[in-house]
C-alpha positions in Angstrom: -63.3 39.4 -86.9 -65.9 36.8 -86.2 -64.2 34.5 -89.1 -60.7 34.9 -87.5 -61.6 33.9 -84.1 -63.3 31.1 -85.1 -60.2 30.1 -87.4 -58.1 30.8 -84.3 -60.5 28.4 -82.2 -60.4 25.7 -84.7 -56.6 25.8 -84.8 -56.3 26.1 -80.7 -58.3 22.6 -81.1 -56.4 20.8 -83.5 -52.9 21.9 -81.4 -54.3 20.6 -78.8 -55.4 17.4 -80.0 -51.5 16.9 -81.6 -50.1 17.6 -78.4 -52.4 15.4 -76.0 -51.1 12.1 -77.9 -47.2 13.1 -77.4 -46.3 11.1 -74.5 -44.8 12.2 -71.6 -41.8 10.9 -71.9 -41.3 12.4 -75.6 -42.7 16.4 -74.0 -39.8 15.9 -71.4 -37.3 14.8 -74.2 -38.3 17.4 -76.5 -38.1 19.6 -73.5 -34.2 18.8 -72.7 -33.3 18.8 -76.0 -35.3 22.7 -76.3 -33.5 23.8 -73.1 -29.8 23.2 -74.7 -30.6 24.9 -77.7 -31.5 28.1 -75.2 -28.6 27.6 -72.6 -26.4 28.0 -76.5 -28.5 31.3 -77.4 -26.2 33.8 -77.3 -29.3 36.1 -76.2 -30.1 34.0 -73.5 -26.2 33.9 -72.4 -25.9 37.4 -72.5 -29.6 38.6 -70.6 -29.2 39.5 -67.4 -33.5 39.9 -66.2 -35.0 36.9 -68.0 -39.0 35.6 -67.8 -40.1 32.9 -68.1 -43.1 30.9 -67.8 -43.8 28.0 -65.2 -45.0 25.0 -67.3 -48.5 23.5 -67.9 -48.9 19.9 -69.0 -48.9 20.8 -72.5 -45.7 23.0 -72.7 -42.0 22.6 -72.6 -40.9 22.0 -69.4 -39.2 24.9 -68.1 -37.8 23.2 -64.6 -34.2 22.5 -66.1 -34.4 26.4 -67.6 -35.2 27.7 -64.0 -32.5 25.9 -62.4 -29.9 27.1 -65.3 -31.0 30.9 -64.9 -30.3 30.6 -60.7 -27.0 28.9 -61.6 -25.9 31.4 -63.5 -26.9 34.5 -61.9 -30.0 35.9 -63.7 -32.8 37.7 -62.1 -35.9 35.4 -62.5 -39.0 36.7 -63.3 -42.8 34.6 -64.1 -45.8 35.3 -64.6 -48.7 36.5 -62.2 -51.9 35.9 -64.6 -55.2 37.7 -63.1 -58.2 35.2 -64.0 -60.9 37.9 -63.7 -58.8 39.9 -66.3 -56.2 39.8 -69.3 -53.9 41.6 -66.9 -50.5 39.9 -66.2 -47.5 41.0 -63.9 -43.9 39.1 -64.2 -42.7 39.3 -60.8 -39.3 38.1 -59.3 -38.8 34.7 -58.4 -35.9 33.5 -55.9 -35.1 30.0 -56.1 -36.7 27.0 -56.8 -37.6 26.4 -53.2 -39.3 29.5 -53.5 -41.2 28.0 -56.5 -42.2 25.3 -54.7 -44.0 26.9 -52.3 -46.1 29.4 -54.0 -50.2 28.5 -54.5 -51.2 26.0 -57.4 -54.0 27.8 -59.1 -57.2 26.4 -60.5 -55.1 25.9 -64.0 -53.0 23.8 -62.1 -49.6 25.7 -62.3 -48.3 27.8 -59.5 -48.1 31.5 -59.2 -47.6 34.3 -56.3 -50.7 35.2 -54.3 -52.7 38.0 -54.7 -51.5 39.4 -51.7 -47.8 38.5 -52.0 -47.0 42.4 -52.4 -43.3 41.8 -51.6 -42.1 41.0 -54.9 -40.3 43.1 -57.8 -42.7 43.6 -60.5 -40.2 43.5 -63.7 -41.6 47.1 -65.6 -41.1 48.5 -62.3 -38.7 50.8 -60.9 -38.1 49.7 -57.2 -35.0 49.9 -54.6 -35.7 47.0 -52.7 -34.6 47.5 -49.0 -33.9 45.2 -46.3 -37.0 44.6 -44.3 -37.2 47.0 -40.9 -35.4 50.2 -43.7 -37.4 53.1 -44.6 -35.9 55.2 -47.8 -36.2 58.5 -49.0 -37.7 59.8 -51.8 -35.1 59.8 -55.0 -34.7 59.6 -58.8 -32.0 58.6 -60.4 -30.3 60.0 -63.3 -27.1 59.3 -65.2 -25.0 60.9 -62.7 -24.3 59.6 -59.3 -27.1 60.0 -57.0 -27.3 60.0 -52.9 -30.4 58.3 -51.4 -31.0 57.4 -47.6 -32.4 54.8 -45.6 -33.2 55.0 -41.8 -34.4 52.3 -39.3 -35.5 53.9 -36.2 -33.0 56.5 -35.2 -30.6 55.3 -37.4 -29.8 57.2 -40.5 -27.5 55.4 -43.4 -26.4 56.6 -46.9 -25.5 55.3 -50.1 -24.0 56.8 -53.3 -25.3 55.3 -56.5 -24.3 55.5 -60.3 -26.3 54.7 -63.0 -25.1 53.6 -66.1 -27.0 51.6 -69.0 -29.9 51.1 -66.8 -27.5 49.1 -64.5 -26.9 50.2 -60.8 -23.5 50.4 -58.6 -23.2 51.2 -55.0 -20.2 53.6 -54.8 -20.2 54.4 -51.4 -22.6 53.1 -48.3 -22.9 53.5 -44.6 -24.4 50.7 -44.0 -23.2 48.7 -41.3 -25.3 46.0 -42.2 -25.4 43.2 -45.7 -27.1 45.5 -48.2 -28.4 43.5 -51.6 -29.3 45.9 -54.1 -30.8 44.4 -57.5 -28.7 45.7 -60.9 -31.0 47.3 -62.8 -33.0 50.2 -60.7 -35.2 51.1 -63.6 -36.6 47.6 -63.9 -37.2 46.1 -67.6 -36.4 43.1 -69.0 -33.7 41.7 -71.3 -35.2 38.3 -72.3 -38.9 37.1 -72.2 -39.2 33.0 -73.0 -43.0 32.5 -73.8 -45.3 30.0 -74.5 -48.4 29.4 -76.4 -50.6 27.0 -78.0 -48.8 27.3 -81.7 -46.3 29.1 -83.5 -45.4 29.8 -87.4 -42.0 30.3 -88.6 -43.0 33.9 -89.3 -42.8 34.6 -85.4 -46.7 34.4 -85.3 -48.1 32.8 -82.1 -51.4 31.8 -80.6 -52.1 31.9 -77.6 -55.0 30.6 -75.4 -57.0 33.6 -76.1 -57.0 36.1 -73.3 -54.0 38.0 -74.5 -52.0 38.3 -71.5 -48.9 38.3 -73.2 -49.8 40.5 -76.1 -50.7 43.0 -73.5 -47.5 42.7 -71.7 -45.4 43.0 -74.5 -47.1 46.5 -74.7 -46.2 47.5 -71.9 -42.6 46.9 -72.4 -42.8 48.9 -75.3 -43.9 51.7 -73.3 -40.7 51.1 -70.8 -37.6 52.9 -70.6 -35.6 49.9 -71.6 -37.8 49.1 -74.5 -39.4 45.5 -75.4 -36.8 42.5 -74.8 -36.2 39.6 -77.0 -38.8 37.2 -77.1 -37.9 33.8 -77.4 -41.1 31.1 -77.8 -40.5 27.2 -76.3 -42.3 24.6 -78.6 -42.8 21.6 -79.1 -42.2 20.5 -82.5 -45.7 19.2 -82.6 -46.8 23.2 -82.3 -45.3 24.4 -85.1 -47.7 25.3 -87.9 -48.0 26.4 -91.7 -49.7 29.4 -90.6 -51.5 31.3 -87.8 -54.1 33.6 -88.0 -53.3 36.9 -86.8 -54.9 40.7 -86.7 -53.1 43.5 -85.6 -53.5 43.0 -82.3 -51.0 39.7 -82.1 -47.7 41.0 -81.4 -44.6 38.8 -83.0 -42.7 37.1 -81.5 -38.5 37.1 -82.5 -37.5 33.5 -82.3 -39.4 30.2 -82.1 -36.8 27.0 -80.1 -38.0 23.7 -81.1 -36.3 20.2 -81.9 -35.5 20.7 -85.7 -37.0 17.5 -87.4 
């Protein structure tokens, strides 16, 4: 054990060093050229509830991917690291205006607060309701459920179906805009992730803590079952091999710039 961390912390150094003398005007090409091979994916094109990671200076550049997912209709979800911990939450993200105001944390990249408490947590299963609504208590099954919602004296209903983890309203009485997100039981369908380096094999290494490792085991544990993952490189972060145990989870699919 001792021998493989200190093979993974030699490795972690010599990434490092490759990347650091890529200029930044070859990361951001790299980057583009990265982000067309994903908008092609015909996993990417067909997820629906997609994380992703916001970028550190080292990484592909993800802006152009967030931008692409809000254009096209996905639910947006990144990443809410603990520092104290290896825990790690993937909670929704609206728009990029929202982006741009969330807290820049001490490793420079911004993240919702501690305390932001409003935000769908992807492994969750939530009914988001409009702000001021109260609802029921409910569980939803394959056939179609009723659930209610009241705001002061006010009482409203909805009829919902569920079908492939996907939600319909088939009847409300709400007088009022109602936005209900698709897919009630939570889960994702897509998780684009990043790392230090990357093998062909789908091994990755990440920066040590194992937040994403952890994660993925979670999914496992979800109704829906662990999505496609989908690793952003830079060609420079490809390797021969990296040193795993049986911890490292693998990854499906590593997008670089083919050489």
């Amino acid at each position: 054990m001792a021998a493989l961390r200190a093979a993974k912390q030699a490795l972690r150094k010599e990434i490092k060093k490759r990347v650091a003398a890529v200029s930044d005007e070859e990361k951001l090409r790299q980057s583009q050229v990265v982000s067309h091979k994903l908008f092609k994916h015909p996993n990417y094109r067909s997820s629906h509830r997609v994380a992703v990671f916001l970028s550190m200076h080292d990484e592909i550049r993800t802006e152009a991917i967030l931008q692409h997912m809000f254009s096209s209709g996905k639910v947006c979800f990144i990443p809410r690291y603990h520092s104290d911990s290896n825990h790690m939450d993937m909670l929704q993200l609206n728009s990029m205006e929202d982006m741009n105001s969330l807290p820049i944390t001490s490793w420079n990249i911004r993240q919702p607060a501690d305390n932001d408490t409003q935000r769908e947590e992807a492994l969750t299963t939530a009914l988001p309701i409009s702000e001021g609504f109260q609802t029921s208590s409910h569980s939803l099954s394959e056939g179609p459920q009723m659930c209610s919602l009241s705001e002061g004296s006010q009482t409203y209903f909805l009829v919902l179906s569920l079908k492939d983890h996907r939600c319909a309203v088939l009847f409300t009485s709400l007088k009022v805009k109602f936005h209900l997100i698709g897919a009630i039981y939570g889960g994702l369908d897509l998780i684009l992730m990043p790392g230090l380096g990357f093998d062909k094999n789908g091994n990755r290494l990440g920066r040590g803590k194992g937040f994403y490792d952890l994660y993925l085991q979670r999914c496992m544990r979800h109704s829906k079952g662990k999505p496609y993952t989908i690793a952003l490189a830079f060609k420079e972060q490809l390797c021969e091999q990296i040193p795993v145990d049986d911890s490292d989870i693998l990854i499906d699919e590593v997008l670089y710039e083919d050489v």
